[in-house]
Each structure stands twice: as C-alpha cells, then as structure tokens.
Amino acid sequence: MKKKALALALAACMAASLAACSGSSSETTAAATDAETTAAETTAEETTAGEETEAEETTAEAAETEAAGGTLVMATNAEFEPWEYHDGDAIVGIDVEIAQAIGEKLGMDVEIEDMAFDSIIPAVTSGKADFGAAGMTVTEDRLQSVDFTDTYADASQVIIVKEGSDITGSADLVGKKIGVQLGTTGDLLSTDLVGDENVERYNKGFEAVQALLQDKIDAVVIDSAPAKAFVSQSEGLVILDEALSQEEYAIAVKKGNTELLDKINAALAELKEDGTIDEIINKYIPAE
Ligand code: GLN
C-alpha cells in the first residue's frame, strides 16, 4: 500500500479516538490478575505451539465451535512489549489484559495463540482465531480482509538508531538500511521511504534491534512503545524525536462477523467508560 493510502486510513481512524475516563479500580485489578493467571495457564498448556503459523484450515471449525461454547481464541505475536510479550512461561501485556477484560464482560474465556505477526490476519480470516489483538494498526489495506473494532489506543512509528548515528530524522534515511518487523506498518512506511531493496524484514522486532546493534542495518522503524522497551533493554540505542505516523490500534475480527464485532465493541465501550483500558495501559506505559 502506498503511503498516501495509509495516511488516509490512519486519518479516518482518528475520529474514533480513545476516550479517557476515570473510574474505580477494584474490579479492574481483579480482572488484571485473572488475565495474568489465565495467560500463564494458556501459555503453560501451549508451550509446544511456539511460532506455529500454518495448519489454519484444520482448526478453523474448532475455533468457531469453541467460541460459541465460551472460549475466544486470540491470535497475537508475543514479541511486542508492552502490548504482548513473554514473561517467563506466560504471555502478558496490554492486549492480553484488555482481551481478558473483554472476555470477562462477555462471559467467555480467552485462549492465546502466539504466531508470526503476518499470520494473524490469515488466522482471523480462516477462523483459526476469533480475533487478532497485537498492537495492530487499522489500515485501509487490512480493512479489505478483516473488520476492526473501535480503536483502543494510539501509536506512531519511530526511528531507533545507535548513539552517535548521523541519522537525525527520516530525511537522513534515504540510501540507508532499515530493519523492520515483517508485514507491519513500519515495514510499509520504510519501504515507501527507502525502497524495497533497503528494507530488512525480521519476524521479531528484537531481531531487527540485534541487527542494528551489530551494524548490519542503520536504523529500526517500529511502534513507539516497543521501541522504548527495546532501547531500555540495550546499551547504546536512541529513539529519534520525529514521529513517522499517527496510528490507532484495534482488534481484528473476521469480515462480516458483526455479532462478535458488536459484542467486543460494547465491552470495549464499557471498559473505556469505567477507566479499565486507561488503567491497563498506564500499568504498562506509566505516564511520563
Ligand atoms: N502497529 C504495527 C502494525 O500494525 C505493528 C504491530 C506489531 O508488530 N505487533 O503493523
């Protein structure tokens, strides 16, 4: 997709921005604790699932039946701290807790399927998963394949470089090698900025950051909150001030599954209203 189309899609999504509300925290804390417990259980059960990306057809019916019976299968890519990541055996993060809170509102369990980021939409369209939650930006392109719920957070793409780099902004990226996570909006933006031949695509943002540390590439373009997490975990990296985009995250559901879409949107509205979403986000991304 061209940059203009992405910009348009992002602009269109700005209308549905996150409602900031305050509210009681006692229920929320209980939900968050449950979320962690369930995530831990889920991961424990699925230690062999790993990065399994294929076999979508075979489990399609199972996922749909389970959803009706009380379990929602969430497709994610747990390599994106603080949105979803591994903490020991557990998969934790903002999206995990939001999904769990939605599950509680709907009286359903949430089961996590961890997979490559670019397998999430295929998992949702095939029915292997009931929804995808992965810090996923709403784009015009993705709206061709899936429906998105209302948005629940905003984000932007940023540039990570090594300290002392001569790259001080996007204008300096021309002719440089940029590392990205495959199939992300950072991938699209970078391809537009420096051309396909200068973009190195990795399955995990972590791998792109390692390549930067080893001077295999000149910069990494990735979402702002994961960028902060990566930079805080390594010496010698900095995030440039310039934001390359304005994006909004939402949950992807199978196209035409208005029943689930409406249910998730109703739950999301309540969770925004009572302050739960803000509380979960603030827990992982403390206000500066
Ligand atoms: N927000 C970006 C996208 O939707 C990256 C998401 C991710 O890597 N989990 O493409």
CSV table of C-alpha atoms and ligand atoms in Angstrom, one decimal:
chain,number,residue,atom,x,y,z
A,1,MET,CA,0.0,0.0,0.0
A,2,LYS,CA,1.2,3.5,-0.8
A,3,LYS,CA,2.0,5.9,2.0
A,4,LYS,CA,-0.9,8.2,1.0
A,5,ALA,CA,-3.4,5.4,1.3
A,6,LEU,CA,-2.0,4.5,4.7
A,7,ALA,CA,-2.1,8.1,5.8
A,8,LEU,CA,-5.8,8.4,4.7
A,9,ALA,CA,-6.7,5.2,6.5
A,10,LEU,CA,-5.0,6.4,9.6
A,11,ALA,CA,-6.7,9.8,9.4
A,12,ALA,CA,-10.0,8.2,9.0
A,13,CYS,CA,-9.4,6.3,12.2
A,14,MET,CA,-8.5,9.3,14.2
A,15,ALA,CA,-12.2,10.1,14.5
A,16,ALA,CA,-12.7,7.2,16.8
A,17,SER,CA,-10.1,8.1,19.3
A,18,LEU,CA,-9.6,6.6,22.8
A,19,ALA,CA,-12.0,8.1,25.4
A,20,ALA,CA,-10.1,8.9,28.5
A,21,CYS,CA,-12.2,8.3,31.6
A,22,SER,CA,-11.6,7.7,35.3
A,23,GLY,CA,-13.2,5.1,37.4
A,24,SER,CA,-13.0,2.7,40.3
A,25,SER,CA,-10.1,0.3,40.2
A,26,SER,CA,-11.1,-2.6,42.5
A,27,GLU,CA,-12.8,-4.6,39.8
A,28,THR,CA,-10.1,-3.8,37.3
A,29,THR,CA,-7.4,-5.0,39.4
A,30,ALA,CA,-9.2,-8.3,39.9
A,31,ALA,CA,-9.6,-8.6,36.1
A,32,ALA,CA,-5.9,-7.9,35.5
A,33,THR,CA,-4.9,-10.5,38.0
A,34,ASP,CA,-7.2,-13.0,36.3
A,35,ALA,CA,-5.7,-12.0,33.0
A,36,GLU,CA,-2.2,-12.8,34.1
A,37,THR,CA,-3.3,-16.1,35.6
A,38,THR,CA,-5.2,-17.1,32.5
A,39,ALA,CA,-2.3,-16.1,30.2
A,40,ALA,CA,0.0,-18.1,32.3
A,41,GLU,CA,-2.2,-21.1,32.2
A,42,THR,CA,-2.8,-20.7,28.5
A,43,THR,CA,0.9,-20.5,27.8
A,44,ALA,CA,1.7,-23.4,30.0
A,45,GLU,CA,-0.8,-25.5,28.0
A,46,GLU,CA,0.7,-24.3,24.8
A,47,THR,CA,4.4,-24.5,25.2
A,48,THR,CA,4.7,-26.5,22.1
A,49,ALA,CA,2.6,-24.1,20.0
A,50,GLY,CA,5.6,-21.8,19.6
A,51,GLU,CA,5.5,-19.9,16.3
A,52,GLU,CA,3.3,-22.3,14.6
A,53,THR,CA,1.9,-20.4,11.6
A,54,GLU,CA,0.3,-23.0,9.3
A,55,ALA,CA,-2.4,-25.5,9.7
A,56,GLU,CA,-5.0,-22.8,9.8
A,57,GLU,CA,-7.7,-24.7,8.0
A,58,THR,CA,-7.7,-27.7,10.3
A,59,THR,CA,-8.6,-25.9,13.4
A,60,ALA,CA,-11.0,-23.4,11.8
A,61,GLU,CA,-14.1,-25.2,12.8
A,62,ALA,CA,-12.8,-26.0,16.3
A,63,ALA,CA,-12.2,-22.2,17.0
A,64,GLU,CA,-15.7,-21.3,15.9
A,65,THR,CA,-17.3,-24.1,17.9
A,66,GLU,CA,-15.2,-23.2,21.0
A,67,ALA,CA,-16.2,-19.5,20.7
A,68,ALA,CA,-19.8,-20.5,20.8
A,69,GLY,CA,-19.1,-22.7,23.8
A,70,GLY,CA,-17.4,-20.0,25.8
A,71,THR,CA,-13.8,-19.7,24.6
A,72,LEU,CA,-12.5,-16.9,22.3
A,73,VAL,CA,-9.2,-17.7,20.5
A,74,MET,CA,-7.0,-14.6,20.3
A,75,ALA,CA,-4.2,-14.5,17.7
A,76,THR,CA,-1.2,-12.5,18.6
A,77,ASN,CA,2.5,-12.1,18.2
A,78,ALA,CA,4.0,-12.0,21.7
A,79,GLU,CA,7.2,-10.2,20.6
A,80,PHE,CA,5.9,-6.7,21.1
A,81,GLU,CA,6.4,-5.5,24.7
A,82,PRO,CA,4.5,-3.8,26.3
A,83,TRP,CA,1.5,-4.9,24.1
A,84,GLU,CA,2.2,-8.6,24.2
A,85,TYR,CA,5.3,-10.4,25.3
A,86,HIS,CA,6.7,-13.4,27.1
A,87,ASP,CA,7.3,-13.1,30.8
A,88,GLY,CA,8.8,-16.5,31.8
A,89,ASP,CA,6.2,-19.0,30.6
A,90,ALA,CA,3.4,-16.5,30.5
A,91,ILE,CA,2.3,-14.3,27.7
A,92,VAL,CA,1.4,-10.9,29.2
A,93,GLY,CA,0.8,-7.3,28.1
A,94,ILE,CA,-1.7,-4.7,27.5
A,95,ASP,CA,-3.6,-6.5,24.7
A,96,VAL,CA,-3.7,-9.7,26.8
A,97,GLU,CA,-5.3,-7.9,29.7
A,98,ILE,CA,-7.7,-5.9,27.5
A,99,ALA,CA,-8.7,-9.2,25.8
A,100,GLN,CA,-9.2,-10.8,29.2
A,101,ALA,CA,-11.3,-7.9,30.4
A,102,ILE,CA,-13.4,-8.2,27.2
A,103,GLY,CA,-13.7,-12.0,27.8
A,104,GLU,CA,-15.0,-11.3,31.3
A,105,LYS,CA,-17.6,-8.9,30.1
A,106,LEU,CA,-18.8,-11.5,27.5
A,107,GLY,CA,-18.6,-14.4,30.0
A,108,MET,CA,-16.0,-16.1,27.8
A,109,ASP,CA,-12.5,-17.5,28.3
A,110,VAL,CA,-9.7,-16.1,26.2
A,111,GLU,CA,-7.1,-18.5,24.8
A,112,ILE,CA,-4.0,-17.1,23.3
A,113,GLU,CA,-2.4,-18.4,20.0
A,114,ASP,CA,1.1,-17.0,19.5
A,115,MET,CA,2.2,-16.7,15.9
A,116,ALA,CA,4.1,-14.6,13.5
A,117,PHE,CA,2.6,-11.1,13.1
A,118,ASP,CA,1.8,-11.6,9.4
A,119,SER,CA,-0.1,-14.8,10.2
A,120,ILE,CA,-2.6,-13.1,12.5
A,121,ILE,CA,-4.9,-11.7,9.8
A,122,PRO,CA,-4.9,-15.1,7.9
A,123,ALA,CA,-5.7,-16.8,11.2
A,124,VAL,CA,-8.7,-14.5,11.7
A,125,THR,CA,-10.0,-14.8,8.1
A,126,SER,CA,-9.7,-18.6,8.2
A,127,GLY,CA,-11.4,-18.8,11.6
A,128,LYS,CA,-8.4,-20.4,13.3
A,129,ALA,CA,-8.7,-17.5,15.7
A,130,ASP,CA,-11.8,-15.5,16.7
A,131,PHE,CA,-9.9,-12.2,16.8
A,132,GLY,CA,-6.5,-10.7,16.5
A,133,ALA,CA,-5.1,-8.4,19.1
A,134,ALA,CA,-1.4,-7.4,18.6
A,135,GLY,CA,-0.9,-3.7,18.7
A,136,MET,CA,-2.5,-3.9,15.3
A,137,THR,CA,-2.9,-0.6,13.4
A,138,VAL,CA,-6.1,-0.1,11.5
A,139,THR,CA,-5.2,0.4,7.8
A,140,GLU,CA,-7.2,0.6,4.6
A,141,ASP,CA,-5.4,-2.4,3.3
A,142,ARG,CA,-6.2,-4.6,6.3
A,143,LEU,CA,-9.8,-3.5,6.2
A,144,GLN,CA,-10.0,-5.3,2.8
A,145,SER,CA,-9.5,-8.6,4.7
A,146,VAL,CA,-10.9,-8.1,8.2
A,147,ASP,CA,-13.2,-5.9,10.2
A,148,PHE,CA,-11.8,-3.8,13.0
A,149,THR,CA,-13.4,-3.0,16.3
A,150,ASP,CA,-13.4,0.6,17.7
A,151,THR,CA,-9.8,1.7,18.4
A,152,TYR,CA,-8.4,1.5,21.9
A,153,ALA,CA,-5.0,3.2,21.8
A,154,ASP,CA,-2.9,5.4,19.5
A,155,ALA,CA,0.7,4.9,18.5
A,156,SER,CA,3.2,6.1,16.0
A,157,GLN,CA,6.2,4.7,14.1
A,158,VAL,CA,9.6,5.9,15.4
A,159,ILE,CA,13.2,5.5,14.3
A,160,ILE,CA,15.8,3.8,16.5
A,161,VAL,CA,19.5,4.4,15.8
A,162,LYS,CA,22.8,3.8,17.5
A,163,GLU,CA,24.0,6.6,19.7
A,164,GLY,CA,26.1,9.0,17.7
A,165,SER,CA,24.5,7.9,14.4
A,166,ASP,CA,24.5,10.6,11.6
A,167,ILE,CA,20.8,9.8,11.1
A,168,THR,CA,18.8,12.5,12.9
A,169,GLY,CA,15.5,12.2,11.1
A,170,SER,CA,13.6,10.5,8.3
A,171,ALA,CA,15.3,12.6,5.6
A,172,ASP,CA,18.6,11.0,6.5
A,173,LEU,CA,17.3,7.5,6.0
A,174,VAL,CA,17.5,7.7,2.2
A,175,GLY,CA,20.1,5.2,1.0
A,176,LYS,CA,20.3,3.6,4.4
A,177,LYS,CA,19.3,0.1,5.5
A,178,ILE,CA,16.2,0.0,7.7
A,179,GLY,CA,15.2,-3.0,9.8
A,180,VAL,CA,11.5,-3.7,10.4
A,181,GLN,CA,9.2,-6.4,11.6
A,182,LEU,CA,7.7,-8.2,8.6
A,183,GLY,CA,4.3,-7.1,7.5
A,184,THR,CA,3.9,-4.1,9.9
A,185,THR,CA,3.1,-0.5,9.2
A,186,GLY,CA,6.7,0.2,10.0
A,187,ASP,CA,7.6,-2.2,7.0
A,188,LEU,CA,5.2,-0.2,4.8
A,189,LEU,CA,6.4,3.2,5.8
A,190,SER,CA,10.1,2.2,5.5
A,191,THR,CA,9.5,0.6,2.1
A,192,ASP,CA,8.0,3.9,0.9
A,193,LEU,CA,10.8,5.9,2.4
A,194,VAL,CA,13.9,4.0,1.2
A,195,GLY,CA,12.7,1.4,-1.3
A,196,ASP,CA,12.1,-2.3,-1.0
A,197,GLU,CA,15.8,-3.1,-1.5
A,198,ASN,CA,16.9,-1.1,1.6
A,199,VAL,CA,14.4,-2.7,3.9
A,200,GLU,CA,15.5,-5.7,6.0
A,201,ARG,CA,12.5,-7.7,7.3
A,202,TYR,CA,12.6,-9.7,10.5
A,203,ASN,CA,10.0,-11.9,12.2
A,204,LYS,CA,10.6,-10.2,15.5
A,205,GLY,CA,11.4,-6.6,16.3
A,206,PHE,CA,14.0,-7.9,18.7
A,207,GLU,CA,15.9,-9.4,15.7
A,208,ALA,CA,15.9,-6.1,13.9
A,209,VAL,CA,17.3,-4.4,17.1
A,210,GLN,CA,20.0,-7.0,17.3
A,211,ALA,CA,20.9,-6.4,13.7
A,212,LEU,CA,21.2,-2.7,14.4
A,213,LEU,CA,23.5,-3.4,17.4
A,214,GLN,CA,25.7,-5.5,15.1
A,215,ASP,CA,25.8,-2.7,12.5
A,216,LYS,CA,24.1,-4.9,9.9
A,217,ILE,CA,21.5,-2.1,9.4
A,218,ASP,CA,21.4,1.6,10.1
A,219,ALA,CA,18.1,2.1,11.8
A,220,VAL,CA,15.0,0.3,13.0
A,221,VAL,CA,11.4,1.6,12.4
A,222,ILE,CA,8.9,0.3,14.9
A,223,ASP,CA,6.0,1.4,17.1
A,224,SER,CA,6.8,3.8,19.8
A,225,ALA,CA,6.1,1.8,23.0
A,226,PRO,CA,8.0,-1.3,21.8
A,227,ALA,CA,10.8,1.0,20.7
A,228,LYS,CA,11.1,2.3,24.2
A,229,ALA,CA,11.1,-1.2,25.6
A,230,PHE,CA,13.9,-2.3,23.2
A,231,VAL,CA,16.0,0.8,23.8
A,232,SER,CA,15.7,0.4,27.6
A,233,GLN,CA,17.0,-3.2,27.4
A,234,SER,CA,20.1,-2.4,25.3
A,235,GLU,CA,23.0,-0.1,25.7
A,236,GLY,CA,23.8,2.5,23.1
A,237,LEU,CA,20.5,2.9,21.3
A,238,VAL,CA,18.4,6.1,21.0
A,239,ILE,CA,14.9,6.9,19.6
A,240,LEU,CA,14.7,10.0,17.4
A,241,ASP,CA,12.1,12.6,18.3
A,242,GLU,CA,10.3,12.5,14.9
A,243,ALA,CA,7.1,10.5,14.7
A,244,LEU,CA,6.7,9.0,11.2
A,245,SER,CA,3.0,8.4,11.5
A,246,GLN,CA,-0.1,8.6,13.6
A,247,GLU,CA,-1.8,5.2,14.0
A,248,GLU,CA,-4.6,3.6,16.0
A,249,TYR,CA,-4.8,0.1,17.3
A,250,ALA,CA,-7.9,-2.0,17.2
A,251,ILE,CA,-8.9,-5.7,17.4
A,252,ALA,CA,-9.4,-7.6,14.1
A,253,VAL,CA,-12.3,-9.9,13.6
A,254,LYS,CA,-13.4,-12.0,10.6
A,255,LYS,CA,-15.1,-9.9,8.0
A,256,GLY,CA,-18.8,-9.9,8.4
A,257,ASN,CA,-18.8,-11.3,11.9
A,258,THR,CA,-20.9,-8.4,13.2
A,259,GLU,CA,-22.1,-10.4,16.1
A,260,LEU,CA,-18.7,-10.7,17.6
A,261,LEU,CA,-17.7,-7.2,16.4
A,262,ASP,CA,-20.7,-5.7,18.2
A,263,LYS,CA,-20.1,-7.7,21.4
A,264,ILE,CA,-16.4,-6.6,21.5
A,265,ASN,CA,-17.3,-3.0,20.8
A,266,ALA,CA,-19.9,-3.0,23.6
A,267,ALA,CA,-17.4,-4.5,26.0
A,268,LEU,CA,-14.7,-2.0,24.9
A,269,ALA,CA,-17.0,0.9,25.3
A,270,GLU,CA,-17.7,-0.1,28.9
A,271,LEU,CA,-14.1,-0.7,29.6
A,272,LYS,CA,-13.2,2.7,28.3
A,273,GLU,CA,-16.0,4.3,30.2
A,274,ASP,CA,-15.1,2.7,33.6
A,275,GLY,CA,-11.4,3.5,33.2
A,276,THR,CA,-10.2,-0.1,32.8
A,277,ILE,CA,-8.5,0.5,29.5
A,278,ASP,CA,-6.6,3.5,30.8
A,279,GLU,CA,-5.6,1.6,33.9
A,280,ILE,CA,-4.3,-1.3,31.9
A,281,ILE,CA,-2.3,0.9,29.5
A,282,ASN,CA,-0.9,3.1,32.4
A,283,LYS,CA,0.2,0.0,34.2
A,284,TYR,CA,2.5,-1.0,31.3
A,285,ILE,CA,3.2,2.5,30.0
A,286,PRO,CA,3.4,4.8,33.0
A,287,ALA,CA,2.7,8.5,32.1
A,288,GLU,CA,6.0,10.4,31.9
B,1,GLN,N1,1.3,-1.5,14.8
B,1,GLN,C1,2.1,-2.2,13.8
B,1,GLN,C2,1.2,-2.8,12.8
B,1,GLN,O1,0.0,-2.9,13.0
B,1,GLN,C3,3.0,-3.2,14.4
B,1,GLN,C4,2.2,-4.3,15.2
B,1,GLN,C5,3.1,-5.4,15.7
B,1,GLN,O2,4.3,-5.6,15.3
B,1,GLN,N2,2.6,-6.2,16.6
B,1,GLN,O3,1.6,-3.1,11.7
